[in-house]
Amino acid sequence: MLALKGLCEPRIEPEVVFGLREAPPPGCSLAQLVAAVDWVAHGYEIVHTHFPAWKFTAAQAVADGGLHGLLLVGHRVRLDAGAAPEAVMASLAGLRIKLYGDGVLKDQGTGANVLDGPVQALLHFVNELRATPGAPALQAGDVITTGTLTDAWPVAAGQTWHTEIEASGPLGGGLKGLKVRFE
């Protein structure tokens, strides 16, 4: 059960979540970035907004706290420090997901929906964060979401949502679908 209390117009976003083993080095390569990742998981970001009908500008979204409401992280798949970066990248970019609300298929997506893949999205985030004056540095233990793999769908108390995931490569069979009931 996940309580939606305090959230305005909540929506569910199925995402890929990374946990860092160490801070990625400045100007890191793909191999260095993947080596910095401790684990990968499927998760749900529950986003919300105080602006009616989700009508707002980018500046208003920032002023509203970036839309983040809650994060539910599923089964964590550990990455070996020597994991092949190209294989991890291909596995996550090729990931396929189905999103169900109360047993009804609502949407389907792939890892490639987020900047061509979650690893690419993570690399973009790392580079942009480092280029932002005054931004905090990433560190071991940080958790990063990479963007929704499907459209964001409205959720309400009493509903049950779940996902089914298909992935190949080093993460095939490790990433699991996730089920949540809202109250």
mmCIF file of C-alpha atoms in Angstrom:
data_model
loop_
_atom_site.group_PDB
_atom_site.id
_atom_site.type_symbol
_atom_site.label_atom_id
_atom_site.label_comp_id
_atom_site.label_asym_id
_atom_site.label_seq_id
_atom_site.Cartn_x
_atom_site.Cartn_y
_atom_site.Cartn_z
ATOM 1 C CA MET A 1 0.000 0.000 0.000
ATOM 2 C CA LEU A 2 1.182 3.467 -0.854
ATOM 3 C CA ALA A 3 -0.648 6.505 0.519
ATOM 4 C CA LEU A 4 -1.436 9.322 -1.894
ATOM 5 C CA LYS A 5 -2.401 11.665 0.947
ATOM 6 C CA GLY A 6 -1.059 15.166 0.374
ATOM 7 C CA LEU A 7 -0.500 14.717 -3.373
ATOM 8 C CA CYS A 8 -2.412 16.785 -5.934
ATOM 9 C CA GLU A 9 -3.474 15.119 -9.198
ATOM 10 C CA PRO A 10 -0.981 12.223 -8.748
ATOM 11 C CA ARG A 11 0.272 10.238 -11.735
ATOM 12 C CA ILE A 12 2.376 7.094 -11.995
ATOM 13 C CA GLU A 13 5.591 6.919 -13.989
ATOM 14 C CA PRO A 14 7.351 3.556 -14.412
ATOM 15 C CA GLU A 15 11.086 4.247 -14.447
ATOM 16 C CA VAL A 16 14.546 2.743 -14.208
ATOM 17 C CA VAL A 17 16.313 3.629 -10.956
ATOM 18 C CA PHE A 18 20.072 3.609 -10.332
ATOM 19 C CA GLY A 19 21.934 3.429 -7.017
ATOM 20 C CA LEU A 20 25.523 4.684 -7.022
ATOM 21 C CA ARG A 21 28.473 2.689 -5.657
ATOM 22 C CA GLU A 22 30.647 5.810 -6.009
ATOM 23 C CA ALA A 23 30.510 9.268 -7.531
ATOM 24 C CA PRO A 24 31.052 9.215 -11.302
ATOM 25 C CA PRO A 25 34.328 11.017 -12.108
ATOM 26 C CA PRO A 26 34.230 14.390 -13.907
ATOM 27 C CA GLY A 27 33.890 13.977 -17.677
ATOM 28 C CA CYS A 28 33.277 10.269 -17.154
ATOM 29 C CA SER A 29 33.090 7.805 -19.995
ATOM 30 C CA LEU A 30 30.274 5.317 -20.391
ATOM 31 C CA ALA A 31 32.499 2.610 -18.855
ATOM 32 C CA GLN A 32 33.325 4.817 -15.842
ATOM 33 C CA LEU A 33 29.650 5.669 -15.373
ATOM 34 C CA VAL A 34 28.522 2.040 -15.428
ATOM 35 C CA ALA A 35 31.381 1.155 -13.026
ATOM 36 C CA ALA A 36 30.025 3.795 -10.605
ATOM 37 C CA VAL A 37 26.564 2.127 -10.537
ATOM 38 C CA ASP A 38 25.988 -0.302 -7.675
ATOM 39 C CA TRP A 39 22.494 -1.467 -8.617
ATOM 40 C CA VAL A 40 19.636 -1.026 -11.081
ATOM 41 C CA ALA A 41 15.932 -1.410 -10.274
ATOM 42 C CA HIS A 42 12.517 -0.792 -11.719
ATOM 43 C CA GLY A 43 10.522 1.738 -9.781
ATOM 44 C CA TYR A 44 7.529 4.024 -9.802
ATOM 45 C CA GLU A 45 7.848 7.752 -9.441
ATOM 46 C CA ILE A 46 4.572 9.253 -8.325
ATOM 47 C CA VAL A 47 4.476 12.797 -9.633
ATOM 48 C CA HIS A 48 1.987 15.523 -8.793
ATOM 49 C CA THR A 49 1.299 19.181 -9.379
ATOM 50 C CA HIS A 50 -0.557 22.006 -7.719
ATOM 51 C CA PHE A 51 -1.506 23.388 -11.126
ATOM 52 C CA PRO A 52 -4.989 22.289 -12.246
ATOM 53 C CA ALA A 53 -5.201 19.794 -15.134
ATOM 54 C CA TRP A 54 -1.397 19.571 -15.340
ATOM 55 C CA LYS A 55 -1.177 22.912 -17.185
ATOM 56 C CA PHE A 56 2.034 24.741 -16.286
ATOM 57 C CA THR A 57 5.268 26.137 -17.683
ATOM 58 C CA ALA A 58 8.728 24.690 -17.032
ATOM 59 C CA ALA A 59 9.440 27.524 -14.581
ATOM 60 C CA GLN A 60 6.203 26.804 -12.712
ATOM 61 C CA ALA A 61 7.131 23.093 -12.505
ATOM 62 C CA VAL A 62 10.446 24.027 -10.889
ATOM 63 C CA ALA A 63 8.709 26.420 -8.493
ATOM 64 C CA ASP A 64 6.285 23.604 -7.617
ATOM 65 C CA GLY A 65 9.147 21.401 -6.444
ATOM 66 C CA GLY A 66 9.906 19.555 -9.673
ATOM 67 C CA LEU A 67 6.686 17.521 -9.624
ATOM 68 C CA HIS A 68 8.185 14.691 -7.519
ATOM 69 C CA GLY A 69 5.826 13.218 -4.924
ATOM 70 C CA LEU A 70 6.940 9.690 -4.033
ATOM 71 C CA LEU A 71 9.364 7.020 -5.179
ATOM 72 C CA LEU A 72 8.812 3.280 -4.888
ATOM 73 C CA VAL A 73 11.906 1.226 -5.706
ATOM 74 C CA GLY A 74 11.513 -2.441 -6.608
ATOM 75 C CA HIS A 75 13.938 -5.366 -6.639
ATOM 76 C CA ARG A 76 17.549 -4.159 -6.914
ATOM 77 C CA VAL A 77 19.843 -5.923 -9.363
ATOM 78 C CA ARG A 78 23.503 -5.552 -8.406
ATOM 79 C CA LEU A 79 25.947 -4.660 -11.161
ATOM 80 C CA ASP A 80 29.400 -6.180 -10.979
ATOM 81 C CA ALA A 81 32.119 -3.522 -10.957
ATOM 82 C CA GLY A 82 33.395 -5.018 -14.232
ATOM 83 C CA ALA A 83 30.018 -5.122 -16.010
ATOM 84 C CA ALA A 84 30.353 -4.534 -19.758
ATOM 85 C CA PRO A 85 29.027 -0.973 -20.245
ATOM 86 C CA GLU A 86 27.757 -1.534 -23.798
ATOM 87 C CA ALA A 87 25.829 -4.636 -22.699
ATOM 88 C CA VAL A 88 24.249 -2.816 -19.736
ATOM 89 C CA MET A 89 23.346 0.122 -21.989
ATOM 90 C CA ALA A 90 21.787 -2.158 -24.638
ATOM 91 C CA SER A 91 19.942 -4.215 -22.026
ATOM 92 C CA LEU A 92 18.282 -1.144 -20.507
ATOM 93 C CA ALA A 93 17.614 0.633 -23.813
ATOM 94 C CA GLY A 94 15.922 -2.526 -25.134
ATOM 95 C CA LEU A 95 13.875 -3.114 -21.981
ATOM 96 C CA ARG A 96 10.151 -3.491 -22.693
ATOM 97 C CA ILE A 97 7.491 -2.649 -20.147
ATOM 98 C CA LYS A 98 3.719 -3.005 -19.893
ATOM 99 C CA LEU A 99 1.791 -0.849 -17.405
ATOM 100 C CA TYR A 100 -1.543 -2.072 -16.034
ATOM 101 C CA GLY A 101 -4.122 -0.181 -13.961
ATOM 102 C CA ASP A 102 -6.623 -2.435 -12.154
ATOM 103 C CA GLY A 103 -5.708 -5.269 -14.521
ATOM 104 C CA VAL A 104 -6.237 -3.254 -17.715
ATOM 105 C CA LEU A 105 -3.263 -2.610 -20.007
ATOM 106 C CA LYS A 106 -2.841 1.174 -19.984
ATOM 107 C CA ASP A 107 0.441 1.667 -21.837
ATOM 108 C CA GLN A 108 3.614 0.072 -23.147
ATOM 109 C CA GLY A 109 7.097 1.500 -23.387
ATOM 110 C CA THR A 110 10.779 0.800 -23.827
ATOM 111 C CA GLY A 111 13.990 1.927 -22.211
ATOM 112 C CA ALA A 112 14.818 3.844 -25.372
ATOM 113 C CA ASN A 113 11.946 6.246 -24.535
ATOM 114 C CA VAL A 114 14.248 8.111 -22.114
ATOM 115 C CA LEU A 115 17.018 9.849 -24.085
ATOM 116 C CA ASP A 116 17.643 6.648 -26.094
ATOM 117 C CA GLY A 117 18.097 4.637 -22.878
ATOM 118 C CA PRO A 118 18.389 4.939 -19.085
ATOM 119 C CA VAL A 119 22.216 4.816 -19.114
ATOM 120 C CA GLN A 120 22.284 7.646 -21.655
ATOM 121 C CA ALA A 121 19.799 9.594 -19.491
ATOM 122 C CA LEU A 122 22.012 9.039 -16.448
ATOM 123 C CA LEU A 123 25.102 10.231 -18.339
ATOM 124 C CA HIS A 124 23.222 13.335 -19.517
ATOM 125 C CA PHE A 125 22.125 14.048 -15.938
ATOM 126 C CA VAL A 126 25.659 13.584 -14.570
ATOM 127 C CA ASN A 127 27.111 15.964 -17.170
ATOM 128 C CA GLU A 128 24.403 18.612 -16.740
ATOM 129 C CA LEU A 129 24.614 18.476 -12.948
ATOM 130 C CA ARG A 130 28.390 19.026 -13.057
ATOM 131 C CA ALA A 131 27.889 21.979 -15.447
ATOM 132 C CA THR A 132 25.420 23.679 -13.087
ATOM 133 C CA PRO A 133 27.119 26.150 -10.729
ATOM 134 C CA GLY A 134 26.323 25.423 -7.093
ATOM 135 C CA ALA A 135 24.731 22.036 -7.773
ATOM 136 C CA PRO A 136 25.553 19.358 -5.211
ATOM 137 C CA ALA A 137 28.012 16.655 -6.263
ATOM 138 C CA LEU A 138 26.797 13.097 -6.631
ATOM 139 C CA GLN A 139 28.083 10.629 -4.069
ATOM 140 C CA ALA A 140 28.018 6.957 -3.119
ATOM 141 C CA GLY A 141 24.527 5.887 -2.081
ATOM 142 C CA ASP A 142 22.675 8.431 -4.220
ATOM 143 C CA VAL A 143 19.538 7.179 -5.961
ATOM 144 C CA ILE A 144 18.693 8.555 -9.416
ATOM 145 C CA THR A 145 15.599 8.057 -11.549
ATOM 146 C CA THR A 146 15.878 8.430 -15.295
ATOM 147 C CA GLY A 147 12.447 9.394 -16.582
ATOM 148 C CA THR A 148 9.224 7.647 -17.381
ATOM 149 C CA LEU A 149 9.167 4.756 -19.843
ATOM 150 C CA THR A 150 5.472 5.375 -20.663
ATOM 151 C CA ASP A 151 3.100 8.292 -20.390
ATOM 152 C CA ALA A 152 2.327 9.406 -16.830
ATOM 153 C CA TRP A 153 -1.097 8.029 -15.853
ATOM 154 C CA PRO A 154 -3.499 9.475 -13.248
ATOM 155 C CA VAL A 155 -3.844 7.314 -10.137
ATOM 156 C CA ALA A 156 -6.341 7.294 -7.281
ATOM 157 C CA ALA A 157 -6.855 5.659 -3.917
ATOM 158 C CA GLY A 158 -8.267 2.136 -4.230
ATOM 159 C CA GLN A 159 -6.476 1.366 -7.496
ATOM 160 C CA THR A 160 -3.877 -1.362 -8.024
ATOM 161 C CA TRP A 161 -1.179 -0.870 -10.662
ATOM 162 C CA HIS A 162 1.453 -3.302 -11.866
ATOM 163 C CA THR A 163 4.071 -3.704 -14.553
ATOM 164 C CA GLU A 164 5.511 -6.552 -16.561
ATOM 165 C CA ILE A 165 9.116 -6.239 -17.753
ATOM 166 C CA GLU A 166 11.101 -8.006 -20.455
ATOM 167 C CA ALA A 167 14.851 -7.403 -20.657
ATOM 168 C CA SER A 168 17.753 -9.267 -22.176
ATOM 169 C CA GLY A 169 21.495 -9.126 -21.648
ATOM 170 C CA PRO A 170 23.068 -8.732 -18.210
ATOM 171 C CA LEU A 171 19.794 -7.498 -16.676
ATOM 172 C CA GLY A 172 17.523 -10.049 -18.384
ATOM 173 C CA GLY A 173 15.482 -11.882 -15.795
ATOM 174 C CA GLY A 174 16.851 -9.713 -12.978
ATOM 175 C CA LEU A 175 14.573 -6.703 -13.340
ATOM 176 C CA LYS A 176 11.131 -7.508 -11.988
ATOM 177 C CA GLY A 177 7.727 -5.991 -12.512
ATOM 178 C CA LEU A 178 6.271 -4.070 -9.617
ATOM 179 C CA LYS A 179 2.823 -3.983 -8.019
ATOM 180 C CA VAL A 180 1.358 -1.195 -5.897
ATOM 181 C CA ARG A 181 -2.033 -0.497 -4.360
ATOM 182 C CA PHE A 182 -2.870 3.101 -3.568
ATOM 183 C CA GLU A 183 -4.721 4.280 -0.533
#
